[in-house]
Amino acid sequence: MTDQLILPGRRVVRAGPVSASVPLRPVLVTVLALAGALGVAVLAVGHGEFPIPPATVWEVLTGGGTRIERHILLNLRLPRVVCALLVGVALAIAGALTQTFARNPLASPDVLGITAGASAGAVAAIVLGGVAGSLGVPLAALVGAGISATLVYLLAWRRGLDGFRLVLIGLGIGEILRGFISWVLIRAELVDATRANIWITGSLAGRDWSHAEPLALALLVLVPLALAATIALRVLAFGAETARGLGVRLQRAQLFVVVIAAALAAVAVAAAGPIEFVAFVVPQIALRLCGGSRPPLLASAMLGALLVVGADLVAQIVVAPKELPVGLLTAMIGTPYLLWLLLRRSRKVSG
Amino acid sequence: MNARLRGEGLHLAYGDLTVIDGLDVDVHDGLVTTIIGPNGCGKSTLLKALGRLLRPTGGQVLLDGRRIDRTPTRDVARVLGVLPQSPTAPEGLTVADLVMRGRHPHQTWFRQWSRDDEDQVADALRWTDMLAYADRPVDALSGGQRQRAWISMALAQGTDLLLLDEPTTFLDLAHQIDVLDLVRRLHAEMGRTVVMVLHDLSLAARYADRLIAMKDGRIVASGAPDEVLTPALLESVFGLRAMVVPDPATGTPLVIPLPRTATSVRA
């Protein structure tokens, strides 16, 4: 047989027992997005009342700079930017996982009620106090996300998981939780309500290392697990019967993906509040940039980092010297996209 | 006759709805077996149970003497391939991507694309005449090409046994013949054991070594097509009055349905 199988746009890598066929475009997009994210990050740490040029940023990061520059950069601005990058990574991977798994671009953690659960937990902690209050806001957000994810999963389960059912149940649970949040906010003292409101819009203002460190640790565990899940994920995207025919332990694989996605969304929301639409939009942008049939995880992660750190910088610039919550900005990007997606889909269905 | 795949005392149900109650079946090695029967007789259900896509509520499916539900599903997937009825590929997936996924049961997280994977995928594409389409998105193919792409995926899996649930649904006659010729060659040139569900009786007779006729969840007859396809059986299983004549092209039984009343057809 002379004619060989040629896979355009891929590079075959083989060394000993290790082998892979690497698609080149996602690699390129990942590298460019990473470079972009780091570039914007340098601008972002330099931005503020005390501007620091990129060259000085580099000096400080490599151990130089004056004491005041070191203090401003390392203690005040860097944790916020690191938070922004990591939150973007976490949300984007969470969205890529759920969208692939549910075979539905609508199925992001925002739509599936996971982020609403986190918000409900955080608002309860801020306003109601009691048990929720003693947990602290981030932990209460984690618990809220965990409860709502479990609830959606159990209610959507019917001898297997169906993507469409998952989206509908998620929307329902999300609405109930938003109702709960409104109810709590109406009862709240003005001070608490204001604090809670800023939190549920999603903001990176005032984030320090106590926010960035646990987030970084969580991602150190969750991102490799998410990458390991891609092997099962690309077969799960074929639907239940085909996947099982190919030897996937369906229920275990589905549970694994849902748990990783929910955990990623939850740690991101616990650190920065529900920065809306990142998990929803970024994987789809990554998919369009990279081509293929499902959002690539690493490219999504880097684009997520770029979007959040960029949006946070813009949010600090547009109404300077005040600043907008970053979640407001991402929502302004995300909402038109959601409308476009819905219109395009309904047109497809109706002919 | 040896049977690597068998069902014993199978009881199959969807929730409370029992479809099959106490059925034994042997899949004879090295043959093309076709299951026929009226709508709702349980033929697809039986195929799903044989392919461990449906867990029996009673009885057991044995693959090489081991209970299939107690064998790691990955190990099963290296021996037994299943192609569900009208499977769907994710939007934008290329034919090559689809066929590559057939290697899933042979891959580990570090062994993602071995020389063997590449050869098997290339062979599967060549076999089904899909090599030239490797780069096309599956959703842009015609119905016949799409079905060939899926069969190619099942082929790349490299299994001795292959279960196909209505591989010719939604295909026009020429493409049905295309797909069935391919199935026949799988058996003749590669010695694969194939079980499929088909609706067209004459095509079933032409392309199968063995027919299994089912009605109401039971096997009514099984054997060579000319033993199974008799006017009496067609009457009792399908409620169809028909003549059976030798197919002028192949000599296999050809079913000619008779009009129910003289006025129901043009004179």
Coordinates of C-alpha atoms in Angstrom, one line a residue:
Chain A
M1 CA 0.0 0.0 0.0
T2 CA 1.6 3.2 -1.2
D3 CA -0.8 5.9 -0.3
Q4 CA -0.1 7.1 3.2
L5 CA -2.4 8.6 5.7
I6 CA -1.6 12.3 5.7
L7 CA -3.1 14.4 8.5
P8 CA -2.8 18.0 7.5
G9 CA -2.1 20.5 10.3
R10 CA -0.8 17.8 12.7
R11 CA 2.6 16.8 13.8
V12 CA 3.2 13.2 14.8
V13 CA 5.5 12.9 17.9
R14 CA 6.9 9.5 18.8
A15 CA 9.6 8.7 21.3
G16 CA 9.9 5.2 22.8
P17 CA 6.5 4.2 24.2
V18 CA 5.2 7.8 24.0
S19 CA 3.3 8.9 21.0
A20 CA 0.9 11.6 20.0
S21 CA -0.5 13.4 17.1
V22 CA -0.4 17.1 17.9
P23 CA -2.7 19.5 16.0
L24 CA -0.6 22.6 15.2
R25 CA -3.1 25.4 15.2
P26 CA -4.2 25.0 18.8
V27 CA -0.5 25.0 19.8
L28 CA 0.0 28.3 17.9
V29 CA -3.1 29.9 19.4
T30 CA -2.1 28.7 22.9
V31 CA 1.4 30.2 22.6
L32 CA 0.1 33.5 21.2
A33 CA -2.6 33.8 23.8
L34 CA -0.1 33.1 26.6
A35 CA 2.3 35.7 25.2
G36 CA -0.6 38.2 25.0
A37 CA -1.8 37.4 28.6
L38 CA 1.7 37.9 30.0
G39 CA 2.1 41.1 28.0
V40 CA -1.2 42.5 29.3
A41 CA -0.3 41.3 32.8
V42 CA 2.9 43.4 32.7
L43 CA 0.9 46.5 31.6
A44 CA -1.7 45.8 34.3
V45 CA 0.8 45.6 37.1
G46 CA 2.4 48.8 35.8
H47 CA -1.0 50.6 35.8
G48 CA -2.2 52.7 38.7
E49 CA -1.7 55.9 40.6
F50 CA 2.0 55.1 40.7
P51 CA 2.7 54.0 37.2
I52 CA 5.6 51.6 36.7
P53 CA 7.1 51.1 33.2
P54 CA 7.5 47.5 31.9
A55 CA 11.3 47.7 32.2
T56 CA 11.0 48.4 35.9
V57 CA 8.4 45.6 36.3
W58 CA 11.0 43.2 34.8
E59 CA 13.7 44.6 37.2
V60 CA 11.5 44.1 40.2
L61 CA 10.4 40.6 39.2
T62 CA 14.1 39.6 38.8
G63 CA 14.9 41.0 42.2
G64 CA 15.8 44.7 41.6
G65 CA 13.8 47.9 42.0
T66 CA 13.4 50.3 44.9
R67 CA 11.7 49.3 48.1
I68 CA 8.6 51.3 47.3
E69 CA 8.4 49.8 43.8
R70 CA 8.9 46.3 45.2
H71 CA 6.1 46.9 47.8
I72 CA 3.6 48.3 45.3
L73 CA 4.2 45.6 42.7
L74 CA 4.8 42.5 44.7
N75 CA 2.3 43.1 47.6
L76 CA -0.4 45.2 46.1
R77 CA -0.7 44.7 42.3
L78 CA 0.8 41.4 41.5
P79 CA -1.6 39.3 43.5
R80 CA -4.5 40.9 41.7
V81 CA -3.1 40.2 38.3
V82 CA -2.1 36.7 39.2
C83 CA -5.7 36.2 40.5
A84 CA -7.0 37.5 37.1
L85 CA -4.8 35.2 35.1
L86 CA -5.7 32.1 37.2
V87 CA -9.4 32.9 37.4
G88 CA -9.4 33.2 33.6
V89 CA -7.7 29.8 33.3
A90 CA -10.0 28.1 35.7
L91 CA -13.3 29.5 34.2
A92 CA -12.3 28.8 30.6
I93 CA -11.3 25.2 31.3
A94 CA -14.5 24.6 33.3
G95 CA -16.5 26.0 30.4
A96 CA -14.6 23.9 27.8
L97 CA -15.2 20.8 29.9
T98 CA -18.9 21.2 30.4
Q99 CA -19.6 22.4 26.8
T100 CA -17.8 19.4 25.3
F101 CA -19.4 17.0 27.7
A102 CA -22.9 18.2 27.2
R103 CA -22.4 18.6 23.5
N104 CA -23.9 22.1 23.8
P105 CA -22.2 25.5 23.6
L106 CA -24.8 26.8 26.0
A107 CA -23.7 24.4 28.7
S108 CA -21.2 26.6 30.7
P109 CA -20.9 26.7 34.5
D110 CA -22.8 30.0 34.4
V111 CA -25.8 28.4 32.6
L112 CA -25.6 25.2 34.6
G113 CA -26.2 27.0 37.9
I114 CA -22.8 26.3 39.4
T115 CA -21.7 30.0 39.6
A116 CA -25.2 31.0 40.9
G117 CA -24.7 28.4 43.7
A118 CA -21.3 30.0 44.5
S119 CA -22.9 33.5 44.6
A120 CA -25.8 32.3 46.8
G121 CA -23.2 30.8 49.2
A122 CA -21.2 34.0 49.3
V123 CA -24.2 36.3 49.7
A124 CA -25.5 34.1 52.5
A125 CA -22.1 34.4 54.2
I126 CA -22.0 38.2 53.9
V127 CA -25.5 38.9 54.8
L128 CA -26.9 36.1 56.9
G129 CA -23.8 35.3 58.9
G130 CA -24.4 32.2 61.2
V131 CA -22.9 29.0 59.8
A132 CA -22.4 30.5 56.4
G133 CA -20.7 33.5 57.9
S134 CA -18.3 31.5 60.0
L135 CA -17.0 29.8 56.8
G136 CA -15.9 33.1 55.3
V137 CA -16.9 34.2 51.8
P138 CA -14.6 32.0 49.7
L139 CA -15.4 28.8 51.5
A140 CA -19.1 29.6 51.6
A141 CA -18.9 30.1 47.8
L142 CA -17.3 26.7 47.4
V143 CA -19.9 25.0 49.4
G144 CA -22.7 26.8 47.5
A145 CA -21.2 25.7 44.2
G146 CA -20.8 22.2 45.4
I147 CA -24.4 22.0 46.6
S148 CA -25.9 23.4 43.4
A149 CA -23.7 21.3 41.1
T150 CA -24.7 18.1 43.0
L151 CA -28.4 19.1 42.8
V152 CA -28.2 19.8 39.1
Y153 CA -26.4 16.5 38.5
L154 CA -28.8 14.4 40.5
L155 CA -31.9 16.1 39.0
A156 CA -30.6 15.8 35.4
W157 CA -29.6 12.1 35.9
R158 CA -31.9 9.7 34.2
R159 CA -30.2 6.5 33.4
G160 CA -27.4 8.7 32.1
L161 CA -26.8 12.3 31.5
D162 CA -28.3 14.2 28.6
G163 CA -26.8 17.5 27.7
F164 CA -30.0 19.3 26.9
R165 CA -31.7 18.1 30.1
L166 CA -28.6 19.3 32.0
V167 CA -28.9 22.8 30.5
L168 CA -32.6 23.0 31.3
I169 CA -32.3 21.8 34.9
G170 CA -29.2 24.1 35.3
L171 CA -31.2 27.1 34.1
G172 CA -34.0 26.2 36.5
I173 CA -31.7 25.8 39.6
G174 CA -29.9 29.0 38.6
E175 CA -33.2 31.0 38.6
I176 CA -34.2 29.6 42.0
L177 CA -30.8 30.6 43.4
R178 CA -31.0 34.1 41.9
G179 CA -34.4 34.3 43.6
F180 CA -32.8 33.3 46.9
I181 CA -30.0 35.9 46.4
S182 CA -32.6 38.7 45.8
W183 CA -34.5 37.7 48.8
V184 CA -31.4 37.8 51.0
L185 CA -30.3 41.1 49.6
I186 CA -33.7 42.7 50.3
R187 CA -33.5 41.7 53.9
A188 CA -29.9 42.8 54.2
E189 CA -28.4 45.9 56.0
L190 CA -27.4 48.5 53.5
V191 CA -23.6 48.0 54.1
D192 CA -23.9 44.2 53.7
A193 CA -26.0 44.5 50.6
T194 CA -23.5 46.8 49.0
R195 CA -20.6 44.5 49.8
A196 CA -22.6 41.5 48.5
N197 CA -23.6 43.3 45.4
I198 CA -20.0 44.1 44.5
W199 CA -19.1 40.5 45.1
I200 CA -21.8 39.0 42.9
T201 CA -20.9 41.2 40.0
G202 CA -17.4 39.7 40.1
S203 CA -14.5 41.9 41.0
L204 CA -10.8 41.6 41.4
A205 CA -10.4 44.8 43.4
G206 CA -8.3 44.4 46.6
R207 CA -7.2 40.8 45.9
D208 CA -4.1 39.8 47.8
W209 CA -1.9 36.7 48.1
S210 CA -4.4 35.1 50.5
H211 CA -6.7 34.9 47.5
A212 CA -4.1 34.0 44.9
E213 CA -2.3 31.3 46.8
P214 CA -5.2 28.9 47.4
L215 CA -6.4 29.4 43.8
A216 CA -2.9 28.6 42.5
L217 CA -2.7 25.4 44.6
A218 CA -6.2 24.3 43.5
L219 CA -5.3 24.8 39.8
L220 CA -2.0 22.9 40.3
V221 CA -4.2 19.8 41.1
L222 CA -7.3 20.5 38.9
V223 CA -5.7 21.5 35.6
P224 CA -3.7 18.3 35.1
L225 CA -6.8 16.3 36.0
A226 CA -8.7 18.3 33.4
L227 CA -6.1 17.5 30.8
A228 CA -6.2 13.8 31.7
A229 CA -10.0 14.0 31.2
T230 CA -9.6 15.1 27.6
I231 CA -8.9 11.5 26.5
A232 CA -12.3 10.4 27.7
L233 CA -13.9 13.7 26.7
R234 CA -13.2 13.4 23.0
V235 CA -15.1 10.1 22.9
L236 CA -17.8 11.4 25.3
A237 CA -18.5 14.0 22.7
F238 CA -19.8 11.2 20.4
G239 CA -22.8 10.5 22.6
A240 CA -23.5 7.8 25.2
E241 CA -23.8 4.6 23.0
T242 CA -20.8 5.2 20.8
A243 CA -18.7 6.1 23.8
R244 CA -19.6 3.0 25.7
G245 CA -19.0 0.9 22.5
L246 CA -15.5 2.3 22.5
G247 CA -14.9 1.1 26.0
V248 CA -15.5 4.2 28.0
R249 CA -16.9 3.7 31.5
L250 CA -19.5 6.2 30.9
Q251 CA -20.9 7.1 34.3
R252 CA -17.5 7.3 35.9
A253 CA -16.1 9.4 33.1
Q254 CA -19.1 11.8 33.2
L255 CA -18.9 12.2 36.9
F256 CA -15.2 12.8 36.7
V257 CA -15.6 15.6 34.1
V258 CA -18.5 17.2 36.0
V259 CA -16.7 17.2 39.3
I260 CA -13.5 18.7 37.8
A261 CA -15.5 21.4 36.0
A262 CA -17.5 22.3 39.0
A263 CA -14.4 22.5 41.2
L264 CA -12.6 24.7 38.7
A265 CA -15.6 27.1 38.4
A266 CA -16.1 27.1 42.2
V267 CA -12.4 28.0 43.1
A268 CA -12.5 30.8 40.5
V269 CA -15.8 32.2 41.8
A270 CA -14.5 31.8 45.4
A271 CA -11.5 34.0 44.6
A272 CA -13.1 36.7 42.4
G273 CA -16.9 36.3 42.4
P274 CA -18.8 35.1 39.4
I275 CA -17.0 36.9 36.5
E276 CA -19.8 36.3 34.0
F277 CA -19.6 34.8 30.6
V278 CA -15.8 34.0 30.6
A279 CA -16.5 30.2 31.0
F280 CA -19.2 30.6 28.4
V281 CA -17.6 32.7 25.7
V282 CA -13.9 31.8 25.8
P283 CA -14.1 28.1 24.9
Q284 CA -16.2 29.0 21.9
I285 CA -13.7 31.7 20.8
A286 CA -10.9 29.1 21.2
L287 CA -12.9 26.6 19.1
R288 CA -13.3 29.1 16.3
L289 CA -9.6 30.2 16.4
C290 CA -8.3 26.6 16.5
G291 CA -10.9 24.8 14.4
G292 CA -11.9 21.2 15.1
S293 CA -14.9 19.9 16.8
R294 CA -14.5 20.8 20.5
P295 CA -12.9 23.6 22.5
P296 CA -9.2 22.8 23.1
L297 CA -8.5 23.0 26.8
L298 CA -5.1 24.7 26.9
A299 CA -5.9 27.3 24.2
S300 CA -9.1 28.1 26.1
A301 CA -7.1 28.4 29.3
M302 CA -4.7 30.9 27.9
L303 CA -7.4 32.9 26.1
G304 CA -9.3 33.0 29.4
A305 CA -6.3 34.4 31.2
L306 CA -5.9 37.0 28.5
L307 CA -9.6 38.0 28.6
V308 CA -9.8 38.4 32.3
V309 CA -6.6 40.2 32.8
G310 CA -7.4 42.5 29.9
A311 CA -10.9 43.1 31.0
D312 CA -9.7 43.9 34.5
L313 CA -7.2 46.4 33.1
V314 CA -9.8 48.1 30.9
A315 CA -12.2 48.2 33.9
Q316 CA -9.6 50.2 35.8
I317 CA -9.0 52.6 33.0
V318 CA -12.5 53.5 31.5
V319 CA -13.9 55.4 34.5
A320 CA -10.5 56.2 36.2
P321 CA -9.9 57.2 39.0
K322 CA -12.8 55.0 39.9
E323 CA -13.0 51.4 38.6
L324 CA -15.7 49.1 37.3
P325 CA -16.1 45.5 38.6
V326 CA -14.5 43.3 35.9
G327 CA -17.6 41.1 35.8
L328 CA -19.6 44.0 34.4
L329 CA -17.2 44.3 31.5
T330 CA -17.2 40.6 30.7
A331 CA -21.0 40.6 30.8
M332 CA -21.0 43.4 28.3
I333 CA -18.9 41.2 25.9
G334 CA -20.8 38.0 26.7
T335 CA -24.5 39.1 26.5
P336 CA -24.4 40.0 22.8
Y337 CA -22.6 36.8 22.1
L338 CA -25.3 34.8 23.9
L339 CA -28.0 36.5 21.9
W340 CA -26.1 35.8 18.6
L341 CA -25.7 32.2 19.5
L342 CA -29.4 31.7 20.4
L343 CA -30.5 33.5 17.2
R344 CA -28.2 31.4 15.1
R345 CA -29.3 28.2 16.8
S346 CA -33.0 28.9 16.5
R347 CA -32.6 29.9 12.9
K348 CA -30.9 26.6 12.3
V349 CA -33.7 24.7 13.9
S350 CA -36.5 26.5 12.1
G351 CA -35.0 26.0 8.7
Chain B
M1 CA -20.4 -24.2 15.3
N2 CA -18.3 -22.2 17.7
A3 CA -19.8 -19.0 19.2
R4 CA -17.5 -16.5 21.0
L5 CA -20.5 -14.3 21.7
R6 CA -23.6 -15.8 23.2
G7 CA -26.7 -14.8 25.2
E8 CA -28.2 -17.1 27.8
G9 CA -31.6 -16.7 29.3
L10 CA -31.7 -13.0 28.4
H11 CA -34.3 -10.8 30.0
L12 CA -34.2 -7.3 28.6
A13 CA -36.3 -4.4 29.7
Y14 CA -36.4 -0.6 29.5
G15 CA -37.6 0.4 33.0
D16 CA -40.9 -1.5 33.5
L17 CA -41.3 -2.4 29.9
T18 CA -40.1 -5.9 29.2
V19 CA -38.9 -6.4 25.6
I20 CA -37.3 -9.8 25.8
D21 CA -38.0 -12.5 28.4
G22 CA -35.9 -15.6 28.3
L23 CA -33.9 -15.8 25.1
D24 CA -30.9 -17.8 24.1
V25 CA -28.7 -16.9 21.2
D26 CA -25.4 -18.0 19.7
V27 CA -23.5 -15.7 17.3
H28 CA -21.7 -18.2 15.1
D29 CA -18.0 -17.3 14.5
G30 CA -16.9 -16.2 11.1
L31 CA -20.3 -15.6 9.7
V32 CA -22.5 -12.7 8.8
T33 CA -25.7 -13.0 10.9
T34 CA -28.6 -10.8 10.3
I35 CA -31.5 -10.3 12.7
I36 CA -34.9 -9.7 11.1
G37 CA -38.3 -9.1 12.5
P38 CA -41.1 -6.6 12.6
N39 CA -40.8 -3.2 14.3
G40 CA -40.8 -3.5 18.1
C41 CA -39.9 -7.2 18.1
G42 CA -36.7 -6.5 20.2
K43 CA -34.0 -7.0 17.5
S44 CA -32.2 -3.7 18.2
T45 CA -32.6 -4.4 21.9
L46 CA -31.0 -7.8 21.6
L47 CA -28.1 -6.3 19.6
K48 CA -27.6 -3.6 22.3
A49 CA -27.5 -6.3 25.0
L50 CA -25.0 -8.3 23.0
G51 CA -22.8 -5.2 22.6
R52 CA -23.2 -4.5 26.4
L53 CA -24.9 -1.1 25.7
L54 CA -27.9 -2.4 27.6
R55 CA -27.5 -4.3 30.9
P56 CA -29.8 -7.4 31.0
T57 CA -32.3 -7.6 33.8
G58 CA -31.8 -11.3 33.8
G59 CA -29.6 -13.9 32.1
Q60 CA -26.1 -13.1 30.8
V61 CA -24.1 -12.3 27.7
L62 CA -20.9 -14.3 27.4
L63 CA -17.9 -13.2 25.4
D64 CA -15.2 -15.8 25.1
G65 CA -16.8 -17.6 28.0
R66 CA -16.7 -14.6 30.4
R67 CA -19.6 -12.6 31.4
I68 CA -19.4 -9.4 29.4
D69 CA -20.7 -7.1 32.2
R70 CA -17.9 -8.4 34.4
T71 CA -15.1 -7.9 31.8
P72 CA -13.5 -4.5 31.8
T73 CA -15.3 -2.6 29.1
R74 CA -12.0 -1.5 27.5
D75 CA -11.0 -5.2 27.0
V76 CA -14.4 -5.9 25.4
A77 CA -13.9 -2.9 23.1
R78 CA -10.7 -4.5 21.7
V79 CA -12.6 -7.6 20.7
L80 CA -16.1 -6.4 20.0
G81 CA -17.1 -3.3 18.0
V82 CA -20.6 -1.8 18.1
L83 CA -22.1 0.7 15.7
P84 CA -25.3 2.2 17.1
Q85 CA -28.2 3.2 14.8
S86 CA -27.7 6.6 13.3
P87 CA -24.8 7.7 15.4
T88 CA -24.0 11.5 15.5
A89 CA -20.6 13.1 15.4
P90 CA -19.8 16.4 17.0
E91 CA -20.1 19.4 14.6
G92 CA -17.0 20.1 12.6
L93 CA -15.4 16.7 13.3
T94 CA -13.3 15.4 10.3
V95 CA -13.5 11.9 8.9
A96 CA -9.9 11.3 10.1
D97 CA -10.7 12.5 13.6
L98 CA -13.7 10.2 13.7
V99 CA -11.8 7.1 12.5
M100 CA -8.9 7.9 14.8
R101 CA -11.3 7.6 17.8
G102 CA -11.8 4.0 16.8
R103 CA -8.3 3.4 18.3
H104 CA -9.5 4.7 21.7
P105 CA -9.6 1.3 23.4
H106 CA -6.0 0.7 22.4
Q107 CA -4.7 4.1 23.6
T108 CA -3.3 5.2 26.9
W109 CA -2.6 8.8 28.0
F110 CA 1.0 8.6 26.9
R111 CA 0.5 6.3 23.9
Q112 CA -1.8 8.5 21.8
W113 CA -0.8 7.8 18.3
S114 CA 1.4 4.8 17.8
R115 CA 2.6 3.4 14.4
D116 CA 0.0 0.7 14.8
D117 CA -2.8 3.2 15.4
E118 CA -1.7 5.1 12.2
D119 CA -1.6 1.9 10.1
Q120 CA -5.0 0.7 11.3
V121 CA -6.6 4.0 10.7
A122 CA -5.1 4.3 7.2
D123 CA -6.2 0.7 6.4
A124 CA -9.7 1.3 7.7
L125 CA -10.0 4.5 5.6
R126 CA -8.6 2.8 2.5
W127 CA -10.9 -0.2 3.0
T128 CA -14.0 1.9 3.0
D129 CA -12.7 4.2 0.2
M130 CA -12.7 7.1 2.5
L131 CA -9.0 8.0 2.4
A132 CA -9.7 10.8 0.0
Y133 CA -12.3 12.3 2.4
A134 CA -10.1 12.0 5.5
D135 CA -9.9 15.8 5.8
R136 CA -13.6 16.5 5.2
P137 CA -16.0 17.3 8.1
V138 CA -18.3 14.3 8.7
D139 CA -21.4 16.6 8.7
A140 CA -20.6 17.7 5.1
L141 CA -20.7 14.1 3.7
S142 CA -23.6 12.4 2.0
G143 CA -25.5 9.8 3.9
G144 CA -23.7 6.9 2.2
Q145 CA -20.3 8.4 2.8
R146 CA -21.1 9.2 6.4
Q147 CA -22.1 5.6 7.0
R148 CA -18.9 4.4 5.4
A149 CA -17.0 6.8 7.7
W150 CA -18.6 5.3 10.8
I151 CA -18.0 1.7 9.6
S152 CA -14.4 2.8 9.0
M153 CA -14.2 3.9 12.6
A154 CA -15.6 0.5 13.8
L155 CA -13.0 -1.1 11.5
A156 CA -10.1 0.9 13.0
Q157 CA -11.1 -0.5 16.3
G158 CA -9.6 -3.8 15.0
T159 CA -12.2 -6.1 16.6
D160 CA -13.0 -9.7 15.5
L161 CA -16.7 -9.1 16.2
L162 CA -18.7 -6.3 14.8
L163 CA -22.3 -5.4 15.7
L164 CA -24.2 -3.1 13.3
D165 CA -27.6 -1.7 14.2
E166 CA -29.4 -0.9 10.9
P167 CA -26.4 0.2 9.0
T168 CA -28.5 1.1 6.0
T169 CA -31.1 3.3 7.6
F170 CA -31.9 6.5 5.6
L171 CA -29.8 5.3 2.6
D172 CA -31.1 5.0 -0.9
L173 CA -30.9 1.6 -2.5
A174 CA -27.5 2.1 -4.3
H175 CA -25.9 3.2 -1.0
Q176 CA -27.5 0.4 0.9
I177 CA -25.8 -2.0 -1.6
D178 CA -22.6 -0.1 -1.1
V179 CA -22.6 -0.5 2.6
L180 CA -23.7 -4.2 2.5
D181 CA -21.0 -5.1 -0.1
L182 CA -18.6 -3.6 2.4
V183 CA -19.9 -5.7 5.2
R184 CA -19.7 -8.8 3.0
R185 CA -16.0 -8.0 2.2
L186 CA -15.3 -7.6 5.9
H187 CA -16.4 -11.1 6.4
A188 CA -14.9 -12.6 3.2
E189 CA -11.5 -10.9 3.2
M190 CA -10.9 -10.2 6.8
G191 CA -12.8 -13.1 8.4
R192 CA -14.8 -10.8 10.8
T193 CA -17.9 -12.0 12.5
V194 CA -20.7 -9.6 11.9
V195 CA -24.2 -9.3 13.4
M196 CA -26.5 -6.7 12.0
V197 CA -30.1 -5.7 12.1
L198 CA -31.7 -5.1 8.7
H199 CA -35.2 -4.3 7.6
D200 CA -35.1 -5.3 3.9
L201 CA -35.7 -9.0 3.9
S202 CA -34.3 -9.8 0.4
L203 CA -31.1 -7.8 1.1
A204 CA -30.8 -9.6 4.4
A205 CA -31.1 -12.9 2.6
R206 CA -28.6 -11.9 0.0
Y207 CA -25.9 -10.6 2.4
A208 CA -26.2 -12.9 5.4
D209 CA -24.9 -16.5 6.0
R210 CA -27.4 -16.9 8.8
L211 CA -30.7 -15.3 9.5
I212 CA -32.4 -14.9 12.9
A213 CA -36.1 -14.1 12.7
M214 CA -37.6 -12.5 15.8
K215 CA -41.2 -11.8 16.9
D216 CA -42.4 -10.4 20.2
G217 CA -39.1 -10.8 21.9
R218 CA -38.6 -14.4 20.9
I219 CA -36.4 -16.1 18.2
V220 CA -38.9 -17.8 15.8
A221 CA -36.4 -19.3 13.4
S222 CA -32.7 -19.3 12.7
G223 CA -30.6 -20.8 10.0
A224 CA -29.5 -20.3 6.4
P225 CA -31.6 -17.7 4.5
D226 CA -33.4 -20.2 2.3
E227 CA -34.4 -22.3 5.3
V228 CA -35.7 -19.3 7.3
L229 CA -37.4 -17.1 4.6
T230 CA -40.5 -19.2 3.7
P231 CA -44.0 -17.9 2.9
A232 CA -45.2 -19.5 6.1
L233 CA -42.7 -17.7 8.3
L234 CA -43.4 -14.4 6.6
E235 CA -47.1 -14.8 7.2
S236 CA -46.6 -15.7 10.9
V237 CA -43.8 -13.3 11.8
F238 CA -44.7 -10.2 9.7
G239 CA -48.3 -10.9 8.9
L240 CA -47.2 -10.6 5.3
R241 CA -48.6 -12.7 2.4
A242 CA -45.6 -13.2 0.0
M243 CA -44.1 -15.4 -2.6
V244 CA -40.5 -16.4 -2.1
V245 CA -38.6 -17.0 -5.4
P246 CA -34.9 -17.5 -6.1
D247 CA -33.2 -14.2 -6.7
P248 CA -32.3 -14.1 -10.4
A249 CA -28.9 -12.5 -9.6
T250 CA -27.7 -14.5 -6.7
G251 CA -30.1 -17.5 -6.2
T252 CA -30.8 -16.4 -2.6
P253 CA -34.5 -16.1 -1.5
L254 CA -36.3 -13.0 -2.9
V255 CA -39.4 -11.9 -1.1
I256 CA -42.3 -10.8 -3.4
P257 CA -45.1 -9.3 -1.3
L258 CA -48.6 -10.1 -2.5
P259 CA -51.3 -7.5 -2.6
R260 CA -53.8 -7.8 0.2
T261 CA -56.8 -7.2 -2.1
A262 CA -57.0 -7.2 -5.8
T263 CA -58.1 -3.5 -5.8
S264 CA -55.2 -2.2 -3.7
V265 CA -52.8 -2.2 -6.7
R266 CA -53.0 -1.0 -10.2
A267 CA -54.2 -3.6 -12.6

